[in-house]
mmCIF file of C-alpha atoms and ligand atoms in Angstrom:
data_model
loop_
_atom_site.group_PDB
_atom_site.id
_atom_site.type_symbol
_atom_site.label_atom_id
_atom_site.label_comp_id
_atom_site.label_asym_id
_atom_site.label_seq_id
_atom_site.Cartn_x
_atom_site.Cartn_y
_atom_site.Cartn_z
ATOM 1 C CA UNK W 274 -41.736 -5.554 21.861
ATOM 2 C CA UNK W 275 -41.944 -2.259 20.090
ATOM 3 C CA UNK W 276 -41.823 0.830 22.350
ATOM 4 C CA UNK W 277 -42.417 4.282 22.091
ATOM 5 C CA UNK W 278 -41.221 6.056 24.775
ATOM 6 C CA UNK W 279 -42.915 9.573 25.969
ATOM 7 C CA UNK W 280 -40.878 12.228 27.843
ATOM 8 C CA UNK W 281 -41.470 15.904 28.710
ATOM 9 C CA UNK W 282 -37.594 16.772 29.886
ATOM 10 C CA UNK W 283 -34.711 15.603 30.647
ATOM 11 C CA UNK W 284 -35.187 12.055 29.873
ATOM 12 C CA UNK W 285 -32.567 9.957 31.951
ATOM 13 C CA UNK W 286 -34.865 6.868 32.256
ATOM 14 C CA UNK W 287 -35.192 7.116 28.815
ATOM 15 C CA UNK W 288 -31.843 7.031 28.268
ATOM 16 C CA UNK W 289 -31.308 4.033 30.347
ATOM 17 C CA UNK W 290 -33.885 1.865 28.826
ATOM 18 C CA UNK W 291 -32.179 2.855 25.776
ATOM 19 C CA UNK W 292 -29.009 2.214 26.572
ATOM 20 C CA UNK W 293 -30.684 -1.823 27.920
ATOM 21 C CA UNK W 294 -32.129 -2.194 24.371
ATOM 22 C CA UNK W 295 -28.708 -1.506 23.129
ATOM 23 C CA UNK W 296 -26.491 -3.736 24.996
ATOM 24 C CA UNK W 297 -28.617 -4.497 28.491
ATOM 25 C CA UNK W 298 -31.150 -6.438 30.051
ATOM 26 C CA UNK W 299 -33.610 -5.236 26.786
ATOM 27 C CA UNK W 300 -31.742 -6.369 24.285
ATOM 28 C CA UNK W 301 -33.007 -8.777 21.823
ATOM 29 C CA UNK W 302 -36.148 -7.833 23.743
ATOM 30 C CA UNK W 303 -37.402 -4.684 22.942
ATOM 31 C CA UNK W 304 -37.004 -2.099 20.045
ATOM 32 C CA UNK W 305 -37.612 1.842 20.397
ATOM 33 C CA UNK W 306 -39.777 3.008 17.587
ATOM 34 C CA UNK W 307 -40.162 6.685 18.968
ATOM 35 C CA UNK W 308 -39.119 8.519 21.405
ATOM 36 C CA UNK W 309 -41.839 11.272 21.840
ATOM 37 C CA UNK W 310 -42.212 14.731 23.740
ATOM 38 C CA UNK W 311 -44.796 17.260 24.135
ATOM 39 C CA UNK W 312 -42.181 19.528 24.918
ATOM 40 C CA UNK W 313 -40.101 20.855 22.414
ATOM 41 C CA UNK W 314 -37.054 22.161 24.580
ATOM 42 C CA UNK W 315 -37.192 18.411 26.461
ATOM 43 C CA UNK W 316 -33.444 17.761 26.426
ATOM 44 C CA UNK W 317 -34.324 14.571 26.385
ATOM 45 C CA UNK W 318 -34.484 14.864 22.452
ATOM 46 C CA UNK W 319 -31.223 15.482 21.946
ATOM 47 C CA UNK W 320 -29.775 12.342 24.105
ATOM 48 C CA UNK W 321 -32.605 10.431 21.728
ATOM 49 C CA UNK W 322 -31.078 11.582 18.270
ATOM 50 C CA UNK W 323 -27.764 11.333 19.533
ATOM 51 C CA UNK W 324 -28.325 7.602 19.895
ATOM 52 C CA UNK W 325 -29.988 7.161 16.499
ATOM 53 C CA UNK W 326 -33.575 7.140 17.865
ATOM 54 C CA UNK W 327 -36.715 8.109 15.749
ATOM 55 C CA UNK W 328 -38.061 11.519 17.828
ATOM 56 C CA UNK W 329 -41.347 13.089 17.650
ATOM 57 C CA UNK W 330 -42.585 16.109 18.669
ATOM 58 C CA UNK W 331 -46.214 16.983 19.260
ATOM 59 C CA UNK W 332 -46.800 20.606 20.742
ATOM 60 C CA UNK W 333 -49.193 20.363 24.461
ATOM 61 C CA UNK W 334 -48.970 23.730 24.971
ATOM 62 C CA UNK W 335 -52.492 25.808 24.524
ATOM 63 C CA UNK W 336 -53.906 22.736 23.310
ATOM 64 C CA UNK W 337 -57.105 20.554 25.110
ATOM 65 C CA UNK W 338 -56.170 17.144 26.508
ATOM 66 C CA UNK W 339 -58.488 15.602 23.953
ATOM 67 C CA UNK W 340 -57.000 17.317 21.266
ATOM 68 C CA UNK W 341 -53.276 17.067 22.321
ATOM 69 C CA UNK W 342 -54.085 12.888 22.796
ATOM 70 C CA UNK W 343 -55.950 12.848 19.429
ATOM 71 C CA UNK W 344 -52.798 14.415 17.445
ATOM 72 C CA UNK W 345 -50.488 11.511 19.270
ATOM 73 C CA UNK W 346 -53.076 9.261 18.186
ATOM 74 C CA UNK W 347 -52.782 9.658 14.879
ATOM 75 C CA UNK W 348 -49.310 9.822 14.679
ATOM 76 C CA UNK W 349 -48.797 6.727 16.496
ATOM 77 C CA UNK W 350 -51.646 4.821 13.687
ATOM 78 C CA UNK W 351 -49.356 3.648 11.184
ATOM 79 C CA UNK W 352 -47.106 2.685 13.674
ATOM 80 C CA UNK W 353 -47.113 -1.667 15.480
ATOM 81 C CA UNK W 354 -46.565 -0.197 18.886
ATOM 82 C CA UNK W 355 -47.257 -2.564 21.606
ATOM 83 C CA UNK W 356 -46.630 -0.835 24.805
ATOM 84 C CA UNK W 357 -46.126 3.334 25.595
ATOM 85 C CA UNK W 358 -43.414 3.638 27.996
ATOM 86 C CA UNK W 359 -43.767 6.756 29.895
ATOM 87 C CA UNK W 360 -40.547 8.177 31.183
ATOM 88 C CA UNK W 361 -40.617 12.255 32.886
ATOM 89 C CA UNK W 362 -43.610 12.835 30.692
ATOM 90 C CA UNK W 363 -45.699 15.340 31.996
ATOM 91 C CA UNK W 364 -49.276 15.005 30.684
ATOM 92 C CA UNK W 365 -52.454 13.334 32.060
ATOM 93 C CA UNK W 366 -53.963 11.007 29.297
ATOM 94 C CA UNK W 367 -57.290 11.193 28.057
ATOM 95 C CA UNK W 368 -59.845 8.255 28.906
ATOM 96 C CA UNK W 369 -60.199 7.457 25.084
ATOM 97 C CA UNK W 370 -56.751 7.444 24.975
ATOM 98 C CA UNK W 371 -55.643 4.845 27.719
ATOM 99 C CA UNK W 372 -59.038 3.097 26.578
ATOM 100 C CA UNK W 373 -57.491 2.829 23.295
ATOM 101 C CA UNK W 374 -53.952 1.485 24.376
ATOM 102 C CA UNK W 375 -55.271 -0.069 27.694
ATOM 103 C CA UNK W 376 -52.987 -2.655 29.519
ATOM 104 C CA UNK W 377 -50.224 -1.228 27.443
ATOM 105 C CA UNK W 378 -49.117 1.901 28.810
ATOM 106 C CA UNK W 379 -46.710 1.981 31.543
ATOM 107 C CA UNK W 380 -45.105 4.713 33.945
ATOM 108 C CA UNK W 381 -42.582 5.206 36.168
ATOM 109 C CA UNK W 382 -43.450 7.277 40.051
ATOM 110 C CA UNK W 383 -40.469 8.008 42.355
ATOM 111 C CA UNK W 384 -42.820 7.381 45.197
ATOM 112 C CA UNK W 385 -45.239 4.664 46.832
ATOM 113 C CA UNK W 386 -47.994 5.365 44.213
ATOM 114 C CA UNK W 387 -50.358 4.452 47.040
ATOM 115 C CA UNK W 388 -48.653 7.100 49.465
ATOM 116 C CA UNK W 389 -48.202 10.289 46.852
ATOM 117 C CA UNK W 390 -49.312 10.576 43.866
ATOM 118 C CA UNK W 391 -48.663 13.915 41.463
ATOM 119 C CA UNK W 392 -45.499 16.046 41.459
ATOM 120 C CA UNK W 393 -42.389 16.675 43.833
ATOM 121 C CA UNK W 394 -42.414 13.194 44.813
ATOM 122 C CA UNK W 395 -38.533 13.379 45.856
ATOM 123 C CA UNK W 396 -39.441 16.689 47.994
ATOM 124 C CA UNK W 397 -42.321 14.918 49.698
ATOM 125 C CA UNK W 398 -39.959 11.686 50.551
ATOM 126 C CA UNK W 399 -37.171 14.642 51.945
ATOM 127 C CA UNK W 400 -39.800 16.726 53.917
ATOM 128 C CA UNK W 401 -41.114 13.685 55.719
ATOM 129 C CA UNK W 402 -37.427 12.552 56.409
ATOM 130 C CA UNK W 403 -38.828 9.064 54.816
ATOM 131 C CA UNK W 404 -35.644 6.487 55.573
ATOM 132 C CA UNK W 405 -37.241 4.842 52.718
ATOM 133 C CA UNK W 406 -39.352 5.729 49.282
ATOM 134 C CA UNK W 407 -40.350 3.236 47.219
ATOM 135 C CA UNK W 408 -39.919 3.914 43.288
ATOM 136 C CA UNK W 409 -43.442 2.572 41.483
ATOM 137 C CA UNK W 410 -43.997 0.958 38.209
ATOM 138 C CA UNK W 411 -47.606 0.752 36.822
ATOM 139 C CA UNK W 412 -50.102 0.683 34.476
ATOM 140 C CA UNK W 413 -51.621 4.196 33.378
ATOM 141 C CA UNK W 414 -55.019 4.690 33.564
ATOM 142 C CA UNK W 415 -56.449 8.636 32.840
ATOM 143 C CA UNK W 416 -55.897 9.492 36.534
ATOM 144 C CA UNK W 417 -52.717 10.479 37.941
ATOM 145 C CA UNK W 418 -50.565 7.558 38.820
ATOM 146 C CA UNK W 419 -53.399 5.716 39.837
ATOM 147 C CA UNK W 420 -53.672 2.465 37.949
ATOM 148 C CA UNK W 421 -52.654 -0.768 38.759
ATOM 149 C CA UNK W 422 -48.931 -1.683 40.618
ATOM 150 C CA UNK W 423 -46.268 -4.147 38.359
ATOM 151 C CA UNK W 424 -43.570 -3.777 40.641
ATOM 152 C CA UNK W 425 -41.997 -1.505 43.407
ATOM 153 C CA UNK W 426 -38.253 -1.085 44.680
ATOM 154 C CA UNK W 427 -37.221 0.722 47.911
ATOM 155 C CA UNK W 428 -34.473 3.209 47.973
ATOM 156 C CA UNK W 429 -32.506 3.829 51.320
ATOM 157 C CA UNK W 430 -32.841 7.317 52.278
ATOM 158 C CA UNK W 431 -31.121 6.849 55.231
ATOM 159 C CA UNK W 432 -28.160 9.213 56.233
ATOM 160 C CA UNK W 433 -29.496 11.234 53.376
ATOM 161 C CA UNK W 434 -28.304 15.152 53.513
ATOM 162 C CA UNK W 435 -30.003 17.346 51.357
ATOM 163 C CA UNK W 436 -32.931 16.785 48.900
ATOM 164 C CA UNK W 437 -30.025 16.320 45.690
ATOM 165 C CA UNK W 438 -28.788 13.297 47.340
ATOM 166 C CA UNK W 439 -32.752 11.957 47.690
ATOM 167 C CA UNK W 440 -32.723 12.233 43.792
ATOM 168 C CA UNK W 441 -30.116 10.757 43.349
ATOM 169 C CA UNK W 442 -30.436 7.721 45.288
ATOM 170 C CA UNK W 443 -33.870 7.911 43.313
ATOM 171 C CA UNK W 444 -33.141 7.894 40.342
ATOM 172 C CA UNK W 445 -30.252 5.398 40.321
ATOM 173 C CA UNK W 446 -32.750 2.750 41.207
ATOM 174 C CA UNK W 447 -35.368 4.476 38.604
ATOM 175 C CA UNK W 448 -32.791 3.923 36.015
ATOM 176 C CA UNK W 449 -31.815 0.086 36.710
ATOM 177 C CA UNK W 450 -35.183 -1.099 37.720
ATOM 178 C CA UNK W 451 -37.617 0.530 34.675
ATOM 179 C CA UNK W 452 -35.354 -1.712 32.134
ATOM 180 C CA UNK W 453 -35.418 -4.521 34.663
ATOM 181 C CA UNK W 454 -39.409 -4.532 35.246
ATOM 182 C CA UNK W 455 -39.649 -4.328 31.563
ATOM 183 C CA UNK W 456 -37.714 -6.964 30.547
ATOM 184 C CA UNK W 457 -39.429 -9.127 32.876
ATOM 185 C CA UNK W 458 -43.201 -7.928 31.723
ATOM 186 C CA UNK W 459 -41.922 -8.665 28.720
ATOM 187 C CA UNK W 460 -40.468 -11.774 28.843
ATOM 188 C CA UNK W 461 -44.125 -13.032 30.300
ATOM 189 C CA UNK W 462 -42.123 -12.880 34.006
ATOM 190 C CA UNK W 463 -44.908 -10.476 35.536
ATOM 191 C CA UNK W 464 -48.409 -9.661 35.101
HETATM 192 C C1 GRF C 300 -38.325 10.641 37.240
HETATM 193 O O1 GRF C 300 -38.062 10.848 38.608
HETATM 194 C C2 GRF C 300 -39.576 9.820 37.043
HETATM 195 O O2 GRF C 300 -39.785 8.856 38.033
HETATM 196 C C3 GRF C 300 -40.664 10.864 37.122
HETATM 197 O O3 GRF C 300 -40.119 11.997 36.497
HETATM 198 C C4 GRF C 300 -38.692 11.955 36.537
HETATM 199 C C5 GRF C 300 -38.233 12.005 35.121
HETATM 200 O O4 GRF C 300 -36.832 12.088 34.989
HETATM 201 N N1 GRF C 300 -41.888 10.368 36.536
HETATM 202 P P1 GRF C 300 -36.171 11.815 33.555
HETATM 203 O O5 GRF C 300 -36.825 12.769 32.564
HETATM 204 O O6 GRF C 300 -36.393 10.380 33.200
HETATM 205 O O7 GRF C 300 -34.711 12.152 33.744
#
């Protein structure tokens, strides 16, 4: 499957799915066309180039949704992309865009999507002393992590001292299980 892969910062999934295409549970699987932000200080870059990785930049900032999604549009035309992997990116989509790649966009929530949706989903697992989250990968529809559940993983929260540890816990399951659900999808494992 050919990927491109969105981000908006820092872009540690990212990094681990690319790291899966390269000698993990992706490889021989999956291909990274693009790695693409919105953001042009996303650090995330950097890792990308420094592992050989076509980047993109397209500017969100003062722009309309429709006219931000448009620009990604195009530059995604001349491209055979088969699914958008989202990974930290920080931008609602456009109806005519999900329309346009629908069933083929996928994100990545650090929380029951059906619990909390939106932003500070490690602070809202901390604040609620949660012994458990449950990391979320689904289908992207134009609401905010709202479309349809592939898979889910649990992370033990228990014992956990201070909002840092939460994340990290977090995002060491993020980081196996979005290669792991994605090799799966793709190998016709999961619907
Ligand atoms: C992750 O926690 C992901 O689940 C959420 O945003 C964060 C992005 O981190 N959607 P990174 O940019 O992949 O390091």
């Amino acid at each position: 499957m050919k990927l491109a892969i969105f981000i908006s910062g820092r872009g540690s999934n990212m990094e681990a799915i690319a790291s899966a295409v390269e000698h993990g549970v992706l490889r021989g699987i999956a291909t990274i066309e693009l790695v693409l932000s919105n953001n042009p200080e996303a650090k995330g870059l950097e890792v990308a180039r420094s592992m050989n990785i076509p980047t993109a930049v397209v500017v969100s900032k003062g722009k309309k949704r429709q006219e931000f999604d448009r620009e990604v549009m195009a530059l995604l035309a001349d491209k055979e992309i088969d699914y958008i992997v989202l990974a930290g990116f920080m931008r609602r989509l456009t109806a005519e865009f999900t329309g346009r790649y629908a069933g083929k966009i996928i994100n990545i929530h650090p929380a029951d999507t059906r619990q909390h949706r939106g932003l500070h989903a490690y602070e809202w697992a901390w604040e609620n002393r949660l012994d458990m989250t449950m990391i979320t990968i689904h289908y992207v529809n134009e609401k905010i992590d709202d479309g349809q559940i592939i898979a889910q993983a649990p992370v033990d929260l228990r014992g956990a001292k201070s909002l840092e540890e939460v994340e990290k816990r977090g995002l060491a399951v993020e980081h196996v299980f979005y290669a792991q659900t994605l090799a799966k999808l793709f190998s016709g494992k999961l619907k």
